[in-house]
Short mmCIF file of C-alpha atoms in Angstrom, two decimals:
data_model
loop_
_atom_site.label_atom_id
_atom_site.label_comp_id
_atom_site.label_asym_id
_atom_site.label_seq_id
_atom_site.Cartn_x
_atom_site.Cartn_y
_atom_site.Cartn_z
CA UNK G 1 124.29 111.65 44.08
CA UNK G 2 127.18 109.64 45.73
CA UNK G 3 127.61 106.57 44.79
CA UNK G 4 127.33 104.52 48.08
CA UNK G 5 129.80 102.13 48.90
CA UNK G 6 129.89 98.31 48.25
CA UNK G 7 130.15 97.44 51.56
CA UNK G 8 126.71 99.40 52.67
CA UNK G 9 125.14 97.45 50.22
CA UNK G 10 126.46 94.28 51.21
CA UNK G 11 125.33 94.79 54.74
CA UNK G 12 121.57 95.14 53.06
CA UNK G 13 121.64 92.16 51.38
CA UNK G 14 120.07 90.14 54.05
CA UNK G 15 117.46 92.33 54.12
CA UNK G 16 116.84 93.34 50.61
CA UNK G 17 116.56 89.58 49.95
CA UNK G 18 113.78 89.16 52.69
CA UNK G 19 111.95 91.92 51.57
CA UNK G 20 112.68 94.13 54.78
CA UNK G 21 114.34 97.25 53.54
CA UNK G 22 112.27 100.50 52.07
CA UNK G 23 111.60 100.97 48.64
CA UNK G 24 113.90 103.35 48.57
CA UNK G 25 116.53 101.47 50.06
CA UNK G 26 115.48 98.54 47.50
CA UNK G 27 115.83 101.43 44.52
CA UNK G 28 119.53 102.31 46.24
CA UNK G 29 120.49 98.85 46.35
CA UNK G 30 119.32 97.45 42.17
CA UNK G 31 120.88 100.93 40.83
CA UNK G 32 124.21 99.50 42.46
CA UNK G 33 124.31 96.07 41.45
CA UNK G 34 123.43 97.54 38.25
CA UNK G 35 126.65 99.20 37.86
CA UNK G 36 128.90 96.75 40.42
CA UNK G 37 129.42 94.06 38.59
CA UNK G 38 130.72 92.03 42.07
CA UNK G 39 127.74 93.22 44.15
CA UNK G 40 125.48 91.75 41.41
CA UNK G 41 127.34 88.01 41.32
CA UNK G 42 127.42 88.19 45.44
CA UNK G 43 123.49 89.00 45.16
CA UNK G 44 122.77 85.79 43.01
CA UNK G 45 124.83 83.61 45.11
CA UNK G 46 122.91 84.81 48.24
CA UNK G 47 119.08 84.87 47.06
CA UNK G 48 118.93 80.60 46.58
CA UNK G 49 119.31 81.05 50.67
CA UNK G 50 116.21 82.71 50.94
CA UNK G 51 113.94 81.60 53.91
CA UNK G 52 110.43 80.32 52.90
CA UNK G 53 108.03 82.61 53.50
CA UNK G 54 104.85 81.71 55.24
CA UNK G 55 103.04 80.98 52.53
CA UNK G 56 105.79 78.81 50.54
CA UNK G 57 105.99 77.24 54.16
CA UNK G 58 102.28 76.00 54.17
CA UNK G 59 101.90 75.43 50.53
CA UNK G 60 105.21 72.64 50.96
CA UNK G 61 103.65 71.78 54.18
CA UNK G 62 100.10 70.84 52.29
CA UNK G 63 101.61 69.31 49.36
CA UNK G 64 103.17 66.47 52.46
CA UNK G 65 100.61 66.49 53.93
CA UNK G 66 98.91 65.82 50.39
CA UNK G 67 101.52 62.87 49.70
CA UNK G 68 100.94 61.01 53.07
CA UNK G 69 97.51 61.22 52.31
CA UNK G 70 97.93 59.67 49.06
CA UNK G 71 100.17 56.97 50.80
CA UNK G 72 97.99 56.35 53.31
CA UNK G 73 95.13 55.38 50.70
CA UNK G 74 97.30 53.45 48.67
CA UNK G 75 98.39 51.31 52.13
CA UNK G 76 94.50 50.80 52.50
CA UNK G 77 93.51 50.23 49.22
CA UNK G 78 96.26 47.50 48.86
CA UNK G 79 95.40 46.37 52.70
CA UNK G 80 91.61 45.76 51.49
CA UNK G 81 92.91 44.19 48.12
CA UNK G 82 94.83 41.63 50.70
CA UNK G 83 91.76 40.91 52.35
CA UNK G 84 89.45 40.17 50.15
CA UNK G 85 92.20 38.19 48.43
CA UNK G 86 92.34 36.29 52.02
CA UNK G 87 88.90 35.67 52.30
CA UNK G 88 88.41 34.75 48.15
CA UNK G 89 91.16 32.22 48.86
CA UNK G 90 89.91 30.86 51.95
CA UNK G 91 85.97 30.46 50.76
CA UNK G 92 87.72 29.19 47.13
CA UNK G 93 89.55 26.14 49.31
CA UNK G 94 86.21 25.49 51.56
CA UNK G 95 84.29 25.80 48.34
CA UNK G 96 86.91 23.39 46.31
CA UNK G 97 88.48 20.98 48.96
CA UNK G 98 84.79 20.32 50.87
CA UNK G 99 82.97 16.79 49.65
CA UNK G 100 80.45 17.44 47.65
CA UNK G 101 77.24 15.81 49.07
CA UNK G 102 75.32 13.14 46.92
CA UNK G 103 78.43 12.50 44.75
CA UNK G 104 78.46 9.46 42.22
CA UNK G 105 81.23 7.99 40.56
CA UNK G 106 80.83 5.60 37.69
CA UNK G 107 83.12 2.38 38.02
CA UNK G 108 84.28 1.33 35.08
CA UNK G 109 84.61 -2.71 35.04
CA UNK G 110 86.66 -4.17 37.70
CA UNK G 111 89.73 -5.81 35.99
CA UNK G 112 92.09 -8.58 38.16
CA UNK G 113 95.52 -9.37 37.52
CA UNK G 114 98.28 -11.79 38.97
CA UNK G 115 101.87 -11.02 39.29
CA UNK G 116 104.56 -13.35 38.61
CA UNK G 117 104.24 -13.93 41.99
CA UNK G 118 100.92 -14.83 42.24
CA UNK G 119 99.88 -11.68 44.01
CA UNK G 120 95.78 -10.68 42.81
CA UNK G 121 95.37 -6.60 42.35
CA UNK G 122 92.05 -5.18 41.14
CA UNK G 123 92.39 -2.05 39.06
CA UNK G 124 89.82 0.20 37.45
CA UNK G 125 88.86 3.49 36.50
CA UNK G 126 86.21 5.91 38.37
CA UNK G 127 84.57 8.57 36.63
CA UNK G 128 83.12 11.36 38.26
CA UNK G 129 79.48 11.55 37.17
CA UNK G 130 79.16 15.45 37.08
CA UNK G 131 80.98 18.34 35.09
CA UNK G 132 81.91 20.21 38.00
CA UNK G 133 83.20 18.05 40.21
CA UNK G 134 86.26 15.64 40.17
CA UNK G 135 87.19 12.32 42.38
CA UNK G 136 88.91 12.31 45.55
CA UNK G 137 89.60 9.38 47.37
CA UNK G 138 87.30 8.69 49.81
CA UNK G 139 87.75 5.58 52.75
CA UNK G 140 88.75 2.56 51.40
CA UNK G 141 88.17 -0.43 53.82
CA UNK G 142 88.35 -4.33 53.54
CA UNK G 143 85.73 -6.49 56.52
CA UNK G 144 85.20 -10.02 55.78
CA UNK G 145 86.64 -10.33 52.25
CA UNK G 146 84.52 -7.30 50.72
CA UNK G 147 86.42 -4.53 50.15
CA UNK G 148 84.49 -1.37 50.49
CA UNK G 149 85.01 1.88 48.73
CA UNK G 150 83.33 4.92 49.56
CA UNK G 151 84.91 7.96 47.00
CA UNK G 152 84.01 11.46 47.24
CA UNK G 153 83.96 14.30 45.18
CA UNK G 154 85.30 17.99 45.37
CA UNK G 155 84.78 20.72 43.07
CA UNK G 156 87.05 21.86 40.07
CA UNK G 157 89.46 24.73 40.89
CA UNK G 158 87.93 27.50 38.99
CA UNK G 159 91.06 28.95 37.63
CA UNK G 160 92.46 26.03 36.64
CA UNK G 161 89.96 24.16 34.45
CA UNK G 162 89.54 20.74 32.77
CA UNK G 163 92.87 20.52 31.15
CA UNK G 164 94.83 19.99 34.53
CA UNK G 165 91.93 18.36 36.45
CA UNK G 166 91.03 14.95 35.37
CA UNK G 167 87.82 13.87 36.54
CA UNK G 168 88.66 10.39 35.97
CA UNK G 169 91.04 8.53 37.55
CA UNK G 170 92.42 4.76 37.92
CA UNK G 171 92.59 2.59 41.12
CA UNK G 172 94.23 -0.42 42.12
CA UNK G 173 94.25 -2.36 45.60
CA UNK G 174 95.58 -5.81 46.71
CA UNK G 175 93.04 -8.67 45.52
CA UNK G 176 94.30 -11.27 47.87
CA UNK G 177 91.27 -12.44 49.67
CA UNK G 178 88.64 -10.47 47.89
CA UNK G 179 85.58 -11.42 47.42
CA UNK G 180 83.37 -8.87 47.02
CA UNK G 181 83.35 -5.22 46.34
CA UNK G 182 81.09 -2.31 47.32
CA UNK G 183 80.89 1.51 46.43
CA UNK G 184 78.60 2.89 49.19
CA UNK G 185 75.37 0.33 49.17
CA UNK G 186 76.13 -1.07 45.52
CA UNK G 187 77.69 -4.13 44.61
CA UNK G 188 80.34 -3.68 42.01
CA UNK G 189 82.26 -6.97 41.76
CA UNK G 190 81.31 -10.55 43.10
CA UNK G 191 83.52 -13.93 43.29
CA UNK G 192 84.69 -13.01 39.64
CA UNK G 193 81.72 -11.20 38.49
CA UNK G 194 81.10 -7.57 37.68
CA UNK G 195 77.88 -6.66 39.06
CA UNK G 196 75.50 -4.16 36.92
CA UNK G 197 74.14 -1.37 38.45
CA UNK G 198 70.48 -2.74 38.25
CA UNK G 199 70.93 -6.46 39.51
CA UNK G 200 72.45 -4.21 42.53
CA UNK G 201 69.61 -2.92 42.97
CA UNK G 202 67.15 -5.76 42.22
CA UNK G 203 69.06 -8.02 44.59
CA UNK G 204 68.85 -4.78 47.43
CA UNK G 205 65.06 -4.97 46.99
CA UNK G 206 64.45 -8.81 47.21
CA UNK G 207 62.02 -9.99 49.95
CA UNK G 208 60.12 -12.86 51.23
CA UNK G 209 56.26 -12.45 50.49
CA UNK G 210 54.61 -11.26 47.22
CA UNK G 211 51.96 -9.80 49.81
CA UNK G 212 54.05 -6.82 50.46
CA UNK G 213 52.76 -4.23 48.24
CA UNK G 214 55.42 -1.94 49.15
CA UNK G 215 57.97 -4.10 48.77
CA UNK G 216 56.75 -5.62 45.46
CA UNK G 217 56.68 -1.74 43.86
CA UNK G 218 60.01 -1.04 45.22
CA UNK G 219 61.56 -4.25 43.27
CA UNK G 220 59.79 -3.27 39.62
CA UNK G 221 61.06 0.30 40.08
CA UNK G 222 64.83 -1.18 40.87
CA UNK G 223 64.29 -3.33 37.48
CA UNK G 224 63.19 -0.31 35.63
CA UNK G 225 60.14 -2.04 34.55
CA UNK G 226 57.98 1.52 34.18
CA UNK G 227 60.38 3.09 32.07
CA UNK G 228 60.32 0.40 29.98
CA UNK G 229 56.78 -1.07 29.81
CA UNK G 230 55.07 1.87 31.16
CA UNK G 231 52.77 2.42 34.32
CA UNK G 232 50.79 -0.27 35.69
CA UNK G 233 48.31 -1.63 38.43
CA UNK G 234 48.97 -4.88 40.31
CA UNK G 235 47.12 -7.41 41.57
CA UNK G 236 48.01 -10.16 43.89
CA UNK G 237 46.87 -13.42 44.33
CA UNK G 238 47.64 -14.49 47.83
CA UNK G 239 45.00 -16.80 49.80
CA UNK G 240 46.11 -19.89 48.28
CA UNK G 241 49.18 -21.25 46.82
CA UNK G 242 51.22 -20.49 43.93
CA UNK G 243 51.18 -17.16 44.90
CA UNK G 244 50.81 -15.17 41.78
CA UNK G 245 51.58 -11.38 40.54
CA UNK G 246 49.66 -9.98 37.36
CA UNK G 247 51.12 -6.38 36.19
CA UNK G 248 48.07 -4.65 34.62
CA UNK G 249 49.97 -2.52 31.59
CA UNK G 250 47.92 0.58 31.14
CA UNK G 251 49.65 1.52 27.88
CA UNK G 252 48.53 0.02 24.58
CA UNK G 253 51.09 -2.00 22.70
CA UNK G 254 50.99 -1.53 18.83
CA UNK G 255 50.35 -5.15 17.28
CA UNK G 256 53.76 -4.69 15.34
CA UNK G 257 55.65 -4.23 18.57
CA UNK G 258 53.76 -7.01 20.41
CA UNK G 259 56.44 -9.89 19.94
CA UNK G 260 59.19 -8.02 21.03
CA UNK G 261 57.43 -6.37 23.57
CA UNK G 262 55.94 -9.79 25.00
CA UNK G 263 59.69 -11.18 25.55
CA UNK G 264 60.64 -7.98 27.19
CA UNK G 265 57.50 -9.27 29.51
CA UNK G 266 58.91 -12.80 30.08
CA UNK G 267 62.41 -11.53 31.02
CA UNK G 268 61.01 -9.37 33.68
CA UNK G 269 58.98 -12.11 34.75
CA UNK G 270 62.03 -14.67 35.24
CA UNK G 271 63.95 -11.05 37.41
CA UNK G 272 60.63 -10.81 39.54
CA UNK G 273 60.37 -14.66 40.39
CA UNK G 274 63.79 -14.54 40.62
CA UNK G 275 64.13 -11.81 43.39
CA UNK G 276 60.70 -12.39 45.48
CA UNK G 277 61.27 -15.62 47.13
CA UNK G 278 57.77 -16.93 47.39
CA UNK G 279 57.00 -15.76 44.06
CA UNK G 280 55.34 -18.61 42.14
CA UNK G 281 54.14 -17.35 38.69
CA UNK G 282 53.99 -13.75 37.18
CA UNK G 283 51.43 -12.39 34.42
CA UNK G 284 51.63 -8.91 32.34
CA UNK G 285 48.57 -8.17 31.06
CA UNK G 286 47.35 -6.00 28.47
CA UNK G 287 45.83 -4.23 25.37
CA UNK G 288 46.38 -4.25 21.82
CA UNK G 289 46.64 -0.87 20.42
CA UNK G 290 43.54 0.14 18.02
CA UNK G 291 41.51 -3.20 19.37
CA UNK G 292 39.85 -4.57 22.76
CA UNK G 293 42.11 -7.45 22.42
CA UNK G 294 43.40 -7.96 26.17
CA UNK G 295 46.46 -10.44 26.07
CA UNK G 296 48.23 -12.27 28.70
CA UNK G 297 51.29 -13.32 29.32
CA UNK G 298 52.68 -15.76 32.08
CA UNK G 299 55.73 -17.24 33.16
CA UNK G 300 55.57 -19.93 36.04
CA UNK G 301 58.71 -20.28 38.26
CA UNK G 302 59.30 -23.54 36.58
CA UNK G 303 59.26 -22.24 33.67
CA UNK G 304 61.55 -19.42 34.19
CA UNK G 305 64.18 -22.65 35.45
CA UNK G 306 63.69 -24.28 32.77
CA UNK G 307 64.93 -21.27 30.84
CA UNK G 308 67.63 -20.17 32.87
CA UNK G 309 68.99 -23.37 33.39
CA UNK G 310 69.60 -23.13 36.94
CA UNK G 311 67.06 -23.28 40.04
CA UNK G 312 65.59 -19.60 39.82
CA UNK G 313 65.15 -19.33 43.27
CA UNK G 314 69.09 -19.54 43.46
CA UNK G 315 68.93 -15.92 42.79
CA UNK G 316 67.69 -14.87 45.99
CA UNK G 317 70.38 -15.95 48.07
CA UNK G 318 73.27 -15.35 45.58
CA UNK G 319 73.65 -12.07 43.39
CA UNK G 320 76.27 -14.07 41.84
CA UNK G 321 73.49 -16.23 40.41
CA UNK G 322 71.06 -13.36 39.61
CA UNK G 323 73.94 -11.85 37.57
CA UNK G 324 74.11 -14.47 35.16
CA UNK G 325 70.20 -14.59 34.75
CA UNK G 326 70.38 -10.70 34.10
CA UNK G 327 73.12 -11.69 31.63
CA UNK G 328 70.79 -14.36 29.89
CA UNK G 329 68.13 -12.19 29.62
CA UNK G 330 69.86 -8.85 28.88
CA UNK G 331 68.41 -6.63 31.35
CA UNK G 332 71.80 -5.96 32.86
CA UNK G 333 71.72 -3.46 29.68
CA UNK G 334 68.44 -1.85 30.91
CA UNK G 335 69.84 0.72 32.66
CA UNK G 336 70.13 4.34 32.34
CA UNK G 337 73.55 4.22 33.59
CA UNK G 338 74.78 1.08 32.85
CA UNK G 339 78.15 0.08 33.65
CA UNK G 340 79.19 -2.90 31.16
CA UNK G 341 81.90 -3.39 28.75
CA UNK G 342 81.76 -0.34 26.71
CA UNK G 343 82.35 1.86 29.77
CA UNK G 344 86.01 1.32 30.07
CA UNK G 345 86.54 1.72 26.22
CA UNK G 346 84.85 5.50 27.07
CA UNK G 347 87.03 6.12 29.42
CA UNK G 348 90.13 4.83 27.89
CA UNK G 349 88.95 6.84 25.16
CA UNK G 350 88.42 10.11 27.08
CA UNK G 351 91.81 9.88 28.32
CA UNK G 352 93.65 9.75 25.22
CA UNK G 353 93.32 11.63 21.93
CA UNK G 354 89.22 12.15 21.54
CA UNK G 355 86.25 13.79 23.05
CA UNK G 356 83.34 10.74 23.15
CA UNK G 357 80.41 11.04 23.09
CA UNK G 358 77.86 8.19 24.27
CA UNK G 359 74.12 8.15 23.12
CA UNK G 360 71.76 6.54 25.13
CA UNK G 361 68.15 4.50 23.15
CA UNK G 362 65.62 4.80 25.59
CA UNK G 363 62.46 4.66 22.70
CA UNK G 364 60.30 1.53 22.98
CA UNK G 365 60.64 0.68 19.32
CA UNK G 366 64.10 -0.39 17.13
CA UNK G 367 65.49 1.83 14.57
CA UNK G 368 68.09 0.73 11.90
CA UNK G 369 70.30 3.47 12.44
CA UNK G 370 71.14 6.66 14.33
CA UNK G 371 72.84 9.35 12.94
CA UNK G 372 74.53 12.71 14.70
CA UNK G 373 75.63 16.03 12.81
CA UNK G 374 77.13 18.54 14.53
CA UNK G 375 76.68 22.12 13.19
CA UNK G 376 77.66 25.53 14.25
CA UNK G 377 77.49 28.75 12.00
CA UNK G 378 75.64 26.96 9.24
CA UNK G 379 78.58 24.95 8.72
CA UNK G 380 78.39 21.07 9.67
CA UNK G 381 82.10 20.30 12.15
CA UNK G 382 80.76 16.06 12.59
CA UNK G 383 79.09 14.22 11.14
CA UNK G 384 78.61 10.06 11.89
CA UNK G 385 76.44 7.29 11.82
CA UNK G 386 75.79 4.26 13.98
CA UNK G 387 74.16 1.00 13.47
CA UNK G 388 74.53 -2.01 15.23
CA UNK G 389 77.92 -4.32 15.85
CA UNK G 390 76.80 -6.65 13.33
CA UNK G 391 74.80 -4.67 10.82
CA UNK G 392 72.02 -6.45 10.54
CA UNK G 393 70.01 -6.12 13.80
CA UNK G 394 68.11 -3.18 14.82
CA UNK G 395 68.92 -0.27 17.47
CA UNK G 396 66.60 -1.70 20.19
CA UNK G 397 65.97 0.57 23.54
CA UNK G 398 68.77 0.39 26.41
CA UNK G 399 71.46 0.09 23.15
CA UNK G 400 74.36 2.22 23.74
CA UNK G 401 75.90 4.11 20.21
CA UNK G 402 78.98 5.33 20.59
CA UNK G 403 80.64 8.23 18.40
CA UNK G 404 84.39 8.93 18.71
CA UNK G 405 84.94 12.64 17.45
CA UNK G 406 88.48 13.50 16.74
CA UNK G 407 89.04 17.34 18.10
CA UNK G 408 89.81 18.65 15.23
CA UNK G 409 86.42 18.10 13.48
CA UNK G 410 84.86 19.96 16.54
CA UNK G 411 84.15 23.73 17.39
CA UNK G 412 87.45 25.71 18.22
CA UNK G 413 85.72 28.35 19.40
CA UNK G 414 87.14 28.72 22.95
CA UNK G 415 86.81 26.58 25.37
CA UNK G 416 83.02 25.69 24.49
CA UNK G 417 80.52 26.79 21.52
CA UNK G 418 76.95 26.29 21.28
CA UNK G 419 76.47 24.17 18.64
CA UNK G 420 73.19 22.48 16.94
CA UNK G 421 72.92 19.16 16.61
CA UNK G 422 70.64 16.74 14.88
CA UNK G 423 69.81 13.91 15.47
CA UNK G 424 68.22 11.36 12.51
CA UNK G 425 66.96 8.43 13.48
CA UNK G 426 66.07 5.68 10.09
CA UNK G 427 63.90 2.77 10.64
CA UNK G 428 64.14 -0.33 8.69
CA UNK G 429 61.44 0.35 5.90
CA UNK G 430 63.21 3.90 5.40
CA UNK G 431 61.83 6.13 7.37
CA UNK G 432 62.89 9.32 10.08
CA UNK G 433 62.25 11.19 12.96
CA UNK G 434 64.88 13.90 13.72
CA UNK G 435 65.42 15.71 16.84
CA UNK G 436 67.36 19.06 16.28
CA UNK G 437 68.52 21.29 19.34
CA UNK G 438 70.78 23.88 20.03
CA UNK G 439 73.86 21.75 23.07
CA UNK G 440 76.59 23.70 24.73
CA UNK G 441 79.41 21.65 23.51
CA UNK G 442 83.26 21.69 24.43
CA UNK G 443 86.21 20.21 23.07
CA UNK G 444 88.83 20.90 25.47
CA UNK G 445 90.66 17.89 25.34
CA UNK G 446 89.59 14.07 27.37
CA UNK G 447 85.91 15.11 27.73
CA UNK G 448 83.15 13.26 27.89
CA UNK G 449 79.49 13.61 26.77
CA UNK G 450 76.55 11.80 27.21
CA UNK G 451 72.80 11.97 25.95
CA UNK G 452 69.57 10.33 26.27
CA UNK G 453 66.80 9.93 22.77
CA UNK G 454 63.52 9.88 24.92
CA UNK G 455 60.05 11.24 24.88
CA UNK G 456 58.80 13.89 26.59
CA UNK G 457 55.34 13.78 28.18
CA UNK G 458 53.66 14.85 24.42
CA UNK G 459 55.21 12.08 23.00
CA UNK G 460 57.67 14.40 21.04
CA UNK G 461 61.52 13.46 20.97
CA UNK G 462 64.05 15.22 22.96
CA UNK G 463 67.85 15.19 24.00
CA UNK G 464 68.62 14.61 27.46
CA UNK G 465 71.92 14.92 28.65
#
């Protein structure tokens, strides 16, 4: 066979490569490049410029189409990630920056200084009464020497937590012709004074005429006197003058609580005659526990002078006045959420170095002491007692016991553990009760935690916080 010449097989190429030519032709053309060196390098350099066939054509054409697709989805996907991002952020700010409705802040007591100058400012702190929420100013006003505060709350940022959002906070404003101050409808501050929260709301709840049932229940509920003396029936002595008021106690007393329990009675006679104008004598009545012995106990309004040493119809008109008798009698400590003098040592202590926690006596009998133990994983973290200032008198109800817990005695466990804590309380001849329950607890630094000793409806003790 003749060999057939290079330049025949060149012009092939183009074909050969395409997959045009015969299969004899392809058989001509590989047993020359097989032999012609030249032919064989010219082949390779040609081949890389192959056109696609149809089916390389659509298989590159579906793998772009393949990749679009895949960018297109990712565009969505991060499109729908944006939105719901939007609308996270925009019901997180209405959520977070809206008031929160029936807020309450607890005033600490209202402090007044004087500059070299002789300028007056009024400074104290305001706590926000629940966990979730935090202060925010609210409108601040002065009208006729009373300077009127009205502060709102607004929830805590989520993602940011307690450590960067104090919930209390300190206020000051020009005392220059103050006279009074309000938050909302209470009194917090008058000529001098600071106000408790329950001779605010005796002194709301004054009125005229002891004939007005209503308003006669609606001034022993603002003193507290059911939580303290327990539920009673009235009856009113009206056609003829003094006007009298006798507060039928339908809970026995025991005979070893009856002393303390009948000057509890007087004091809340004095408030009464004190905040019902024509008022002239009040009587608790009642029974001896384990005997029919009915008692009675009265206090005239000249009496109740003569113990106050002022005019006890003074308090009416002035809440100034019916300060000082809550003062003389104590019940400016009946309260279950007094602010008095211990209030700004919490919060000065919640700011600083220590979680605090703030127990609340709300039994109708005294104890000697209360104790607190704190104890998670069988393993006790605090541990403290409490007795009175002086050490001799008893825990009596509406005491406040404060325990200062450093945070390195408490759980670590992040940034709250449940923990179980007992409670021992030790009368004076020796004996305990104990209330034990299982408390979420946290000790992220500056909180503050506080807890009621009560009864519950069976008479058993419980925690209240």
């Amino acid at each position: 066979m003749n060999k057939i010449p290079c330049e025949i097989i060149r012009d092939l190429f183009p074909s050969y490569i395409e997959g045009l030519t015969a299969e004899k032709t392809n058989t001509a053309v590989r047993e020359h490049i097989e032999d012609c060196e030249s032919c064989r390098n010219l082949l390779r350099e040609l081949e890389p410029l192959k056109s696609p066939t149809d089916s390389e054509k659509d298989k590159k054409e579906i793998d772009f189409l393949k990749k679009q697709r895949r960018k297109s989805h990712f565009k969505m996907f991060l499109a729908v990630l944006v939105t719901i991002a939007v609308i996270l952020g925009s019901l997180s700010a209405v959520y977070c920056l809206k008031p929160v409705k029936d807020f309450e802040a607890k005033i600490a007591p209202i402090r007044v200084s004087q500059t070299e100058s002789g300028a007056k400012w009024m400074s104290f702190y305001a706590m926000s009464t629940r966990e979730d929420t935090v202060i925010r100013d609210g409108s601040v006003e002065v009208e006729d020497g009373v300077l009127n505060l009205n502060f709102q709350g607004r929830r805590r940022i989520p993602m940011i937590g307690r450590y960067y959002q104090n919930n209390c906070t300190e206020h000051s404003y020009s005392g220059d012709g103050i006279t009074q101050v309000n938050d909302g409808d209470r009194v917090l501050w008058y000529e001098g004074q600071n106000i408790s929260p329950i001779t605010s709301a005796a002194f709301s709840k004054k009125h005229l005429y002891i004939g007005d049932m209503s308003a006669n229940a609606a001034t022993a509920a603002a003193l507290n006197i059911g939580d303290y003396l327990g539920s009673f029936t009235n009856a009113l002595y009206t056609n003829n003058e003094p006007y009298g008021w006798k507060l039928i106690l339908e809970r026995r007393i025991p005979a070893v609580r009856r002393e303390e329990s009948e000057k509890l009675m007087k004091k809340y006679a004095c408030a009464l005659l004190g905040t019902v104008e024509n008022l002239s004598y009040v009587t608790f009545s009642y029974t001896v526990d384990g005997t029919l012995e009915t008692r009675d106990v009265t206090v005239t309004a000249k009496q109740a002078t003569d113990y106050f040493g002022e005019n006890i119809k003074n308090c009416y008109q002035d809440i100034g006045v019916l300060q000082r008798l809550m003062d003389k009698t104590g019940l400016s400590e009946l309260s279950y959420a007094p602010v008095d003098t211990n209030f700004d040592e919490r919060i000065t202590a919640s700011i600083h170095n220590e979680t605090h926690l703030c127990l609340y006596y709300m039994l109708d009998y005294s104890v000697a002491s209360v104790s607190i133990t704190f104890n998670k994983d069988d393993e006790v973290i605090f541990s403290s007692i409490c007795t009175n200032a002086d050490g001799k008198t008893d825990i009596g109800s509406g005491d406040i016991l404060v325990f200062d817990c450093p945070l390195n005695t408490l759980p670590d466990t992040s940034p709250s553990g449940i923990v179980t804590a007992k409670i021992t309380l030790t009368n004076s001849q020796g004996l305990t009760e104990e209330i034990e329950k299982e408390i979420v607890f946290s000790s992220v630094y500056g909180n503050a935690y506080e807890w009621m000793i009560t009864r519950d409806s069976t008479g058993k003790l419980t925690l209240a916080q």
